[in-house]
Every structure is written in C-alpha cells, then in structure tokens.
CSV table of C-alpha atoms in Angstrom, one decimal:
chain,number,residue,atom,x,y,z
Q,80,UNK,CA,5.3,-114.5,69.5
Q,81,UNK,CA,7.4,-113.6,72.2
Q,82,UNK,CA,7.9,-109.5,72.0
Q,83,UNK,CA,9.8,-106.5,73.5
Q,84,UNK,CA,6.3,-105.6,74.7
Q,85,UNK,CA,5.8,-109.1,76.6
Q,86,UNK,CA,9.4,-108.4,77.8
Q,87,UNK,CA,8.6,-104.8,79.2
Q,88,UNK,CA,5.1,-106.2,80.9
Q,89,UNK,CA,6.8,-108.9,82.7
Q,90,UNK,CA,9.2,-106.8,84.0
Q,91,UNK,CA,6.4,-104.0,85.2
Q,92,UNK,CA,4.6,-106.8,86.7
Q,93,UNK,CA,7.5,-108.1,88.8
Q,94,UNK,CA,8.8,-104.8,89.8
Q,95,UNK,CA,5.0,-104.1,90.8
Q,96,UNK,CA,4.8,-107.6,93.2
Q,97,UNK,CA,8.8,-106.6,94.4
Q,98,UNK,CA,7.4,-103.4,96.0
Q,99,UNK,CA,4.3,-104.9,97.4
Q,100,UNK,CA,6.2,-107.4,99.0
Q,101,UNK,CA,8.5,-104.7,100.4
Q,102,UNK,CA,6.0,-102.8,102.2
Q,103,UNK,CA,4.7,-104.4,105.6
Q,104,UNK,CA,1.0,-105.2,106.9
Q,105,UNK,CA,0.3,-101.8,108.7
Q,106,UNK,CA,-2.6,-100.9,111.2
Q,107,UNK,CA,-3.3,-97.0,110.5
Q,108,UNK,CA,-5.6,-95.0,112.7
Q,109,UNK,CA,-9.1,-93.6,112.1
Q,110,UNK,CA,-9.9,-90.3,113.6
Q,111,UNK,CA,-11.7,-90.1,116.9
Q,112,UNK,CA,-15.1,-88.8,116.2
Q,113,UNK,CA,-16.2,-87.3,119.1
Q,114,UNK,CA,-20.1,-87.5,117.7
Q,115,UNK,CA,-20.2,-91.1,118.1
Q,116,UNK,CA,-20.4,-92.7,121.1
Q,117,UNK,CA,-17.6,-95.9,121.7
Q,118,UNK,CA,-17.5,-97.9,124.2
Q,119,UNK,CA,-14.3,-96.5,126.1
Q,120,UNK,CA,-14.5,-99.8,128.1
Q,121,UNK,CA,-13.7,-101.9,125.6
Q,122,UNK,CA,-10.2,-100.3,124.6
Q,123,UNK,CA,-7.1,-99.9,125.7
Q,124,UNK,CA,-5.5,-96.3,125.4
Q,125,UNK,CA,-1.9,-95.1,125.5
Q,126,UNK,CA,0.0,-91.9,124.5
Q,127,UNK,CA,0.5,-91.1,120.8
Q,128,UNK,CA,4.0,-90.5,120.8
Q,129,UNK,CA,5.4,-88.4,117.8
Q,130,UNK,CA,7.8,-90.6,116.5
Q,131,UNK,CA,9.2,-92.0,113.4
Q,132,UNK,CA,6.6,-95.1,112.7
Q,133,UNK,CA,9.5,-98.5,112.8
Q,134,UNK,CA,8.4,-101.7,112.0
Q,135,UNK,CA,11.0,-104.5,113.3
Q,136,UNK,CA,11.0,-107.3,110.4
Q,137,UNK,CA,13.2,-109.6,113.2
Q,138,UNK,CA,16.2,-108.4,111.3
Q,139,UNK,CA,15.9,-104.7,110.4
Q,140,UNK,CA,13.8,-101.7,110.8
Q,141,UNK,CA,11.6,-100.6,108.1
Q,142,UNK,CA,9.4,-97.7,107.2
Q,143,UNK,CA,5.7,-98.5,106.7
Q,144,UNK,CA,6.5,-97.8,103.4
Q,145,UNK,CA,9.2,-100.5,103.8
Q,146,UNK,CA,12.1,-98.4,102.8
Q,147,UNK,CA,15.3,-99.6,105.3
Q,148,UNK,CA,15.9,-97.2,108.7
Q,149,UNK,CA,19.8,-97.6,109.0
Q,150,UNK,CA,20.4,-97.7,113.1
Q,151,UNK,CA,23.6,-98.7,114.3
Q,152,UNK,CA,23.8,-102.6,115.4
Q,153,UNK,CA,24.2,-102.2,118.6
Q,154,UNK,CA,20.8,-100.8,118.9
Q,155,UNK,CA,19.2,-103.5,116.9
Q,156,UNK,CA,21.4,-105.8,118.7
Q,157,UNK,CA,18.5,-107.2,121.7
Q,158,UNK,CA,15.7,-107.0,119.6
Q,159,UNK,CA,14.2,-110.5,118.6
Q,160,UNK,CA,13.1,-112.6,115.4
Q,161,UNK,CA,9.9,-111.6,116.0
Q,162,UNK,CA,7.2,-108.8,114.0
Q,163,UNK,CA,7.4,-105.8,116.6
Q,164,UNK,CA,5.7,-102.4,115.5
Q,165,UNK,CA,6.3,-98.8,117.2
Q,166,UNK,CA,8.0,-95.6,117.4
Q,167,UNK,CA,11.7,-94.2,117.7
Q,168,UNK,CA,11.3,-91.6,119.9
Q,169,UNK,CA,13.5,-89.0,121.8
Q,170,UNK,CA,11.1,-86.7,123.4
Q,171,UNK,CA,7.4,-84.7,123.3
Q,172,UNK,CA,7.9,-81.7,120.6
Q,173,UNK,CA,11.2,-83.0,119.3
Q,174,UNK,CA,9.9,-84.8,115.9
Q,175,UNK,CA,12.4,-82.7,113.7
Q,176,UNK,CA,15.4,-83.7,115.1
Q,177,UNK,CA,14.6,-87.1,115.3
Q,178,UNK,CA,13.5,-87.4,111.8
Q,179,UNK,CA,17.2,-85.8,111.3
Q,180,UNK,CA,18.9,-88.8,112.8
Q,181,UNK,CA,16.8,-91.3,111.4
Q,182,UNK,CA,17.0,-90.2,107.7
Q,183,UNK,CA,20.9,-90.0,108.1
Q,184,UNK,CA,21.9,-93.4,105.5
Q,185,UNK,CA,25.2,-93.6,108.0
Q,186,UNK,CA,24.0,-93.5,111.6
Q,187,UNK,CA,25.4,-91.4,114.3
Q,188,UNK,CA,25.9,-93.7,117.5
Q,189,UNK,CA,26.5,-90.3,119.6
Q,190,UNK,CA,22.3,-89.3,118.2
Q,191,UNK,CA,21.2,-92.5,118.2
Q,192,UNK,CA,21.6,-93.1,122.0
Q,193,UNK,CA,19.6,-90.4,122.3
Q,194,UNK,CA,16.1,-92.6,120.7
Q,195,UNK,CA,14.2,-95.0,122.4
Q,196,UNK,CA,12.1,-97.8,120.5
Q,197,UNK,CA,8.8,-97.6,121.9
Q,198,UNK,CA,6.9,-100.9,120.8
Q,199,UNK,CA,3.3,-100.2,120.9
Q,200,UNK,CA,2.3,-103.8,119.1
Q,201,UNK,CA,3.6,-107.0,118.3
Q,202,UNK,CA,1.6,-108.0,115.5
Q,203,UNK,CA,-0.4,-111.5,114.7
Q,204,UNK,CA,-3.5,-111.6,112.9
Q,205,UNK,CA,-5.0,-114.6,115.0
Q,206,UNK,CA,-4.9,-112.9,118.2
Q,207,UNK,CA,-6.9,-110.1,119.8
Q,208,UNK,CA,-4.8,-106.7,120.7
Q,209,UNK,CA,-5.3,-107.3,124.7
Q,210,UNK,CA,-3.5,-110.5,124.6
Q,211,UNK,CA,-0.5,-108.9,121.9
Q,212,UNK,CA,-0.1,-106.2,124.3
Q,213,UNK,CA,0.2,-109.0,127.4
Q,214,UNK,CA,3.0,-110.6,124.4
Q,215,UNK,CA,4.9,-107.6,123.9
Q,216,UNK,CA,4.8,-106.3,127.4
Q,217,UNK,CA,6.4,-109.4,128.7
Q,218,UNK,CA,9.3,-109.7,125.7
Q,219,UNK,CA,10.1,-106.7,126.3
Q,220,UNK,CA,10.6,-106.5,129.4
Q,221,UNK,CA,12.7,-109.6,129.9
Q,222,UNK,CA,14.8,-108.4,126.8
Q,223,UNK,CA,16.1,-105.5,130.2
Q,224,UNK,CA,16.9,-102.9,127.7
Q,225,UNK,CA,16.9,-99.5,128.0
Q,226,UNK,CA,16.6,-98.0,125.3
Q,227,UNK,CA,13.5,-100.6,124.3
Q,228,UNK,CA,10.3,-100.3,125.9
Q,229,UNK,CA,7.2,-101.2,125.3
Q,230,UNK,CA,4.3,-98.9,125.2
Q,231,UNK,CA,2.0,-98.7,128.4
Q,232,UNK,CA,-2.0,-99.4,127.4
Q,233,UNK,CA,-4.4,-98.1,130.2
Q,234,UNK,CA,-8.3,-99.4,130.6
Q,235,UNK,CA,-11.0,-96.8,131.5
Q,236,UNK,CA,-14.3,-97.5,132.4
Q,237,UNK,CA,-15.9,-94.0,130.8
Q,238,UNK,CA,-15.1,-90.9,128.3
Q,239,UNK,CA,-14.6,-88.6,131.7
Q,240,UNK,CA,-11.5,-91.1,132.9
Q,241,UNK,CA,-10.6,-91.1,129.1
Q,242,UNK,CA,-11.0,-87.0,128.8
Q,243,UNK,CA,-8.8,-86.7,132.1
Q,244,UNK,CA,-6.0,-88.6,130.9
Q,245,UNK,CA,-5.9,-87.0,127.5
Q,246,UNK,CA,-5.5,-83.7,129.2
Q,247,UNK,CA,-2.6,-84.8,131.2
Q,248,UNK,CA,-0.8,-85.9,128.2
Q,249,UNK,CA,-1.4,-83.0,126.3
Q,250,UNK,CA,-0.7,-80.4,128.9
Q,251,UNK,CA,2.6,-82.1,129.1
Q,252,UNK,CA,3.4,-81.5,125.4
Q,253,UNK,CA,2.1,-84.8,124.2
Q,254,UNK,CA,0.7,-84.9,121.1
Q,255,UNK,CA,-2.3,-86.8,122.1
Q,256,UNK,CA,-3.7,-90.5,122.6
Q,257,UNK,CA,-4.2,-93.8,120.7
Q,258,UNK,CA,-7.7,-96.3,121.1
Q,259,UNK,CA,-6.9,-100.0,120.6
Q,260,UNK,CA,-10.0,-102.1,120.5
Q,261,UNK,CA,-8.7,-104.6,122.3
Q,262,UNK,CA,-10.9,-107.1,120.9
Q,263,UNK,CA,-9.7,-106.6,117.3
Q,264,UNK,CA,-7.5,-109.0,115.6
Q,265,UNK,CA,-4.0,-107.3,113.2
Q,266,UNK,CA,-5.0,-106.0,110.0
Q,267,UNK,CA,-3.6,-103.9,107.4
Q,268,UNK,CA,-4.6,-100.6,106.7
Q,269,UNK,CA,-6.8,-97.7,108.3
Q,270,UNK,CA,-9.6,-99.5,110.7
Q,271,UNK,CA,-12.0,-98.3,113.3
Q,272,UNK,CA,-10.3,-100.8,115.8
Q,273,UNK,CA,-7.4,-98.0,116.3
Q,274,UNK,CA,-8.3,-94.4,116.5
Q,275,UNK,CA,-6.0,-91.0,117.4
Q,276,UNK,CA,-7.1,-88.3,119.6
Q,277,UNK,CA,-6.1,-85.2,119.0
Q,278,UNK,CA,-6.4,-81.7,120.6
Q,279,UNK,CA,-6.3,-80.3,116.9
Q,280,UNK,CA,-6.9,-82.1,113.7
Q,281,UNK,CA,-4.5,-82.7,111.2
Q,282,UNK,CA,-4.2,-83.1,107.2
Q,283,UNK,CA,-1.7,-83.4,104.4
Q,284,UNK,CA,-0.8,-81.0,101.2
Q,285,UNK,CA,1.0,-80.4,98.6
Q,286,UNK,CA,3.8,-76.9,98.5
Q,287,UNK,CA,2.7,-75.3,95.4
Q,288,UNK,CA,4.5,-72.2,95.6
Q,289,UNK,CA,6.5,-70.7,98.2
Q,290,UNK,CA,5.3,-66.7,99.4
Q,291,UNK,CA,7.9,-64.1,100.4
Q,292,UNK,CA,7.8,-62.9,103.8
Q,293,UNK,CA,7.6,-59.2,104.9
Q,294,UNK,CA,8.6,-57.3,107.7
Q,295,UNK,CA,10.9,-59.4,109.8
Q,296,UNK,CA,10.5,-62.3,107.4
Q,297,UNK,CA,11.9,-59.9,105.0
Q,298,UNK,CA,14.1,-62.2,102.3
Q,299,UNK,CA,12.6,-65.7,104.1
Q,300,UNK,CA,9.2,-67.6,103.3
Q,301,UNK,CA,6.8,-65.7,104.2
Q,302,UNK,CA,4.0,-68.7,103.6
Q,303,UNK,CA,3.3,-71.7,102.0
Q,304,UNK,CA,1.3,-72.1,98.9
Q,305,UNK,CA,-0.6,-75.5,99.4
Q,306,UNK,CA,-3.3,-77.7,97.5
Q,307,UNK,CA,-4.9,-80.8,99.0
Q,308,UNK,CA,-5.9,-83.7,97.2
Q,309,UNK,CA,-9.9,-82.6,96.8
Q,310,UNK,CA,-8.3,-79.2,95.1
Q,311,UNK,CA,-8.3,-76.7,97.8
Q,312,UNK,CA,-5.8,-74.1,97.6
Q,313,UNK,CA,-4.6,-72.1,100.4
Q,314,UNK,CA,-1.7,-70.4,102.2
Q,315,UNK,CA,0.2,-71.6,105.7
Q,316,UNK,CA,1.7,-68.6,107.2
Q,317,UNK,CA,2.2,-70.0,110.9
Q,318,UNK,CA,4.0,-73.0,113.0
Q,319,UNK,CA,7.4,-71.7,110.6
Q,320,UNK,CA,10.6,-71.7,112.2
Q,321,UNK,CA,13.1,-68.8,111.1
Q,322,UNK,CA,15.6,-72.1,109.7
Q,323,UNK,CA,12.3,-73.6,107.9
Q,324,UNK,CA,11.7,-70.3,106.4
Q,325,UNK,CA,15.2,-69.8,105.2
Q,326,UNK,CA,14.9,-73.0,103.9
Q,327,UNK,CA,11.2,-74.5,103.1
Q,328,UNK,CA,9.9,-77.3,102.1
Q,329,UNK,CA,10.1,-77.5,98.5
Q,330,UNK,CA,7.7,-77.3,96.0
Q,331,UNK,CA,6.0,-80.4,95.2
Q,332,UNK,CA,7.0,-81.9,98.5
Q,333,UNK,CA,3.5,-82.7,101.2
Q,334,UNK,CA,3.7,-81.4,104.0
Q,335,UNK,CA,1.3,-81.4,107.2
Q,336,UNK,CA,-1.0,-79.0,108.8
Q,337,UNK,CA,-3.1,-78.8,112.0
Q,338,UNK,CA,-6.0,-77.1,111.9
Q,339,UNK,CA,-9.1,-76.2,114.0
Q,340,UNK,CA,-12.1,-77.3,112.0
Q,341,UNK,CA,-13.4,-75.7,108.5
Q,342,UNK,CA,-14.5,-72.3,107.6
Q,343,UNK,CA,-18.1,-71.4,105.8
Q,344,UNK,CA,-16.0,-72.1,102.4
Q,345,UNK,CA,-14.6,-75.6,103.4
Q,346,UNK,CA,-11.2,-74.2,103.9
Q,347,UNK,CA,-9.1,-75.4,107.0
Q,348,UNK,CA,-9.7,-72.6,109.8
Q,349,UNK,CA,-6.4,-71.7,111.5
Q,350,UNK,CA,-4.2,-73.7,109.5
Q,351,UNK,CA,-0.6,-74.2,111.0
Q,352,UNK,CA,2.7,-76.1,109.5
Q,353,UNK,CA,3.8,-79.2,111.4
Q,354,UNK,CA,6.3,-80.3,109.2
Q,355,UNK,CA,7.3,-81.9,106.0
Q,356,UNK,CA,6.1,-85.3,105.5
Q,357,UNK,CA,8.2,-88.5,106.8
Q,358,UNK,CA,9.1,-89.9,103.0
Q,359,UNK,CA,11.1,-92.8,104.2
C-alpha cells in the first residue's frame, strides 16, 4: 500500500539527487608534501590566487557548492557555452572585500569592475591538463576581454626553479602556488594530480565560543574559541581586525586558520585567523 511514509521517502530521495545534480565536478588540491619527491618536470605551476572559486556552467557562475554567484550581465556577457573553472579576483591580500561583492544577491556594477575572472581550467575529462590549458589559453584570449584572463602555467625543470618562483610570488603578497600534473585527465574531488604550496599551512574550525578582549581589545573579541573536526579545542587570538573583533564570526560558523606545524600535544603551533569560510 501506497503510504505517507513512501510519499516522504520519495520526496527525500529526489531532493537528495536535485542537490547532487546542482553541485559541479570539482578538482580540489592536495597539500604539497615537501617529504616526497615529485617530479617538478612533469607539472605545470601557476600562482594560487586568493579568490572566490567560480565555476562557469556556459550560462552562470556557480559556487563549487553550486549555489548561483549573481554578477552583473555585462560581465558574464563574453564568456562562452563552454565548462570554464577559476577565480574572481581583485588583488593579492584583498579576499575580504571581494568575498563582500560577490555574496551581495544584487550586484554592484561600480565593485564588480573592480574583479577579474581568472580561468585557471577548462575542464574535460578526456583530455590531459597540458592540452586544456593550450584550450583555455587560446579562448580566452581571442574572447579580448579585460576583465577575463586566463591563468599563466609555467614548466620547470627542478624544485630550485620551482623554490625561486614561489618566493617571488609570496614576497609579493601572493598567497602561494598551484602543481597541475599535466598529464592528468579532469576529475572530481581532492587528487594528487593538483597540489597547493603554501608558505604556512592551513585548516578549518568550528567558533565555539567567542573570548573577551583585554587591554586595548577592551569590549571587542578578544579570541576565538574553536574545535576541529578530530576534537581539538583551542583559542585564535591573532590575524583579527579591530572590525572582525567588534563583530566576529559567529558561533557555529567555520572559519580558517594558518598555522606553522603542531606542538608536542598535536595542537596547531601559531595559529592565526584568515577568515570565515566562503559558504556560498
């Protein structure tokens, strides 16, 4: 017999397949392990800029989550029917405002024209990355936009090339560099064949309780209350701007940290805010 219950699962079920089929095939990075040796020869590196991740569908921009980015249509306007992946981006050490003007549901043309797509993929699961970045670099540059470009990848031959041009990036403010194994075919989810580089590490947590600040902080956060997903429970006291202390992340939100390797209790050693995560 044909019940409420049947009703109620068939409904779940769809719901369940709706939000699958909303969220896009994304490549996510593995951590560079600097104790294993890669082959630096056989990728192709670029800079890791610290954007707001954008997926082009052909018709709209998407989260990776695949919640709708609302830009204004004349910045859409040149892009093509075709599967581009990158970053809008406005400059190095500039992620807050950004993620400002991209959350805002009714875009500001004035902000916008401040972003720049930079398309660091265009996506097919048949071909390697060094010909998609040959595909991309090409359509992009015939679409002679300028707030569209795509994403330079650079060869080196060894890890003292790769070490010099990750310094030059991150003395400039950069946030680091990206390894594409440019051998590797487009697939979903955190792989091996795209790893981050990074002068710090970084991690996510949840704001369990907000500390009051002393001193100068008198009245204002003084630190975060935070518990990671293995349990760990700590405070974040540092990388807090006097407006993010006036008004902090709230509780239950996640938020990221950098931090400069573990102490003798497991606990993140130096552990900094960075900012609230992107829940688009």
């Amino acid at each position: 017999m044909f019940t409420i219950k049947h009703l109620l699962l068939i409904v779940i079920v769809l719901f369940t397949q709706c939000i699958s089929a909303a969220q896009p095939s994304v490549l996510l990075a593995k951590v560079y392990d600097e104790t294993k040796h890669y082959d630096v020869s056989k990728y192709l590196v670029s800079e890791k800029y610290d954007g707001v991740r954008a997926i082009w569908t052909g018709t709209e921009f998407v989260t990776r989550k695949g919640n709708i980015i609302n830009a204004p249509s004349w910045f859409t306007a040149p892009l093509p029917n075709v599967w581009l992946d990158g970053e809008l981006w406005t400059k190095r050490e500039h992620f807050s405002a950004l993620s400002g003007i991209v959350r805002t549901k009714k875009p500001n043309n004035h902000d916008w024209q401040t972003i720049t797509y930079k398309v660091f993929d265009m996506p097919n699961e048949n071909l390697p990355f060094s010909t998609r970045y040959k595909n991309y670099n090409e359509l992009i540059t015939s679409l002679n936009s300028l707030h569209i470009s795509a994403v330079v990848q650079y060869s080196f031959t060894n890890n003292e090339q790769l070490t010099e041009y990750f310094n030059s990036i991150t003395k400039q403010g950069g946030e680091g560099v990206m390894l594409h194994l440019a051998s590797a075919k487009h697939s979903n989810g955190r792989s091996n064949a795209l790893l981050k580089l990074k002068p710090y590490l970084d991690a996510e947590a949840v704001v369990i309780a907000h500390l009051p600040g002393k001193g100068k902080y008198e009245g204002m956060l003084g630190a975060l209350r935070v518990k990671t997903a293995q349990g760990q429970i700590f405070s974040i006291g540092t990388g807090l701007s006097d407006e993010e202390r006036s008004t902090p992340p709230e509780i239950g939100s996640t938020v990221t940290y950098r931090f400069h390797g573990l102490t003798k209790n497991g606990l993140p050693r130096f552990a900094s805010f960075l900012r609230v995560r992107d829940s688009l």
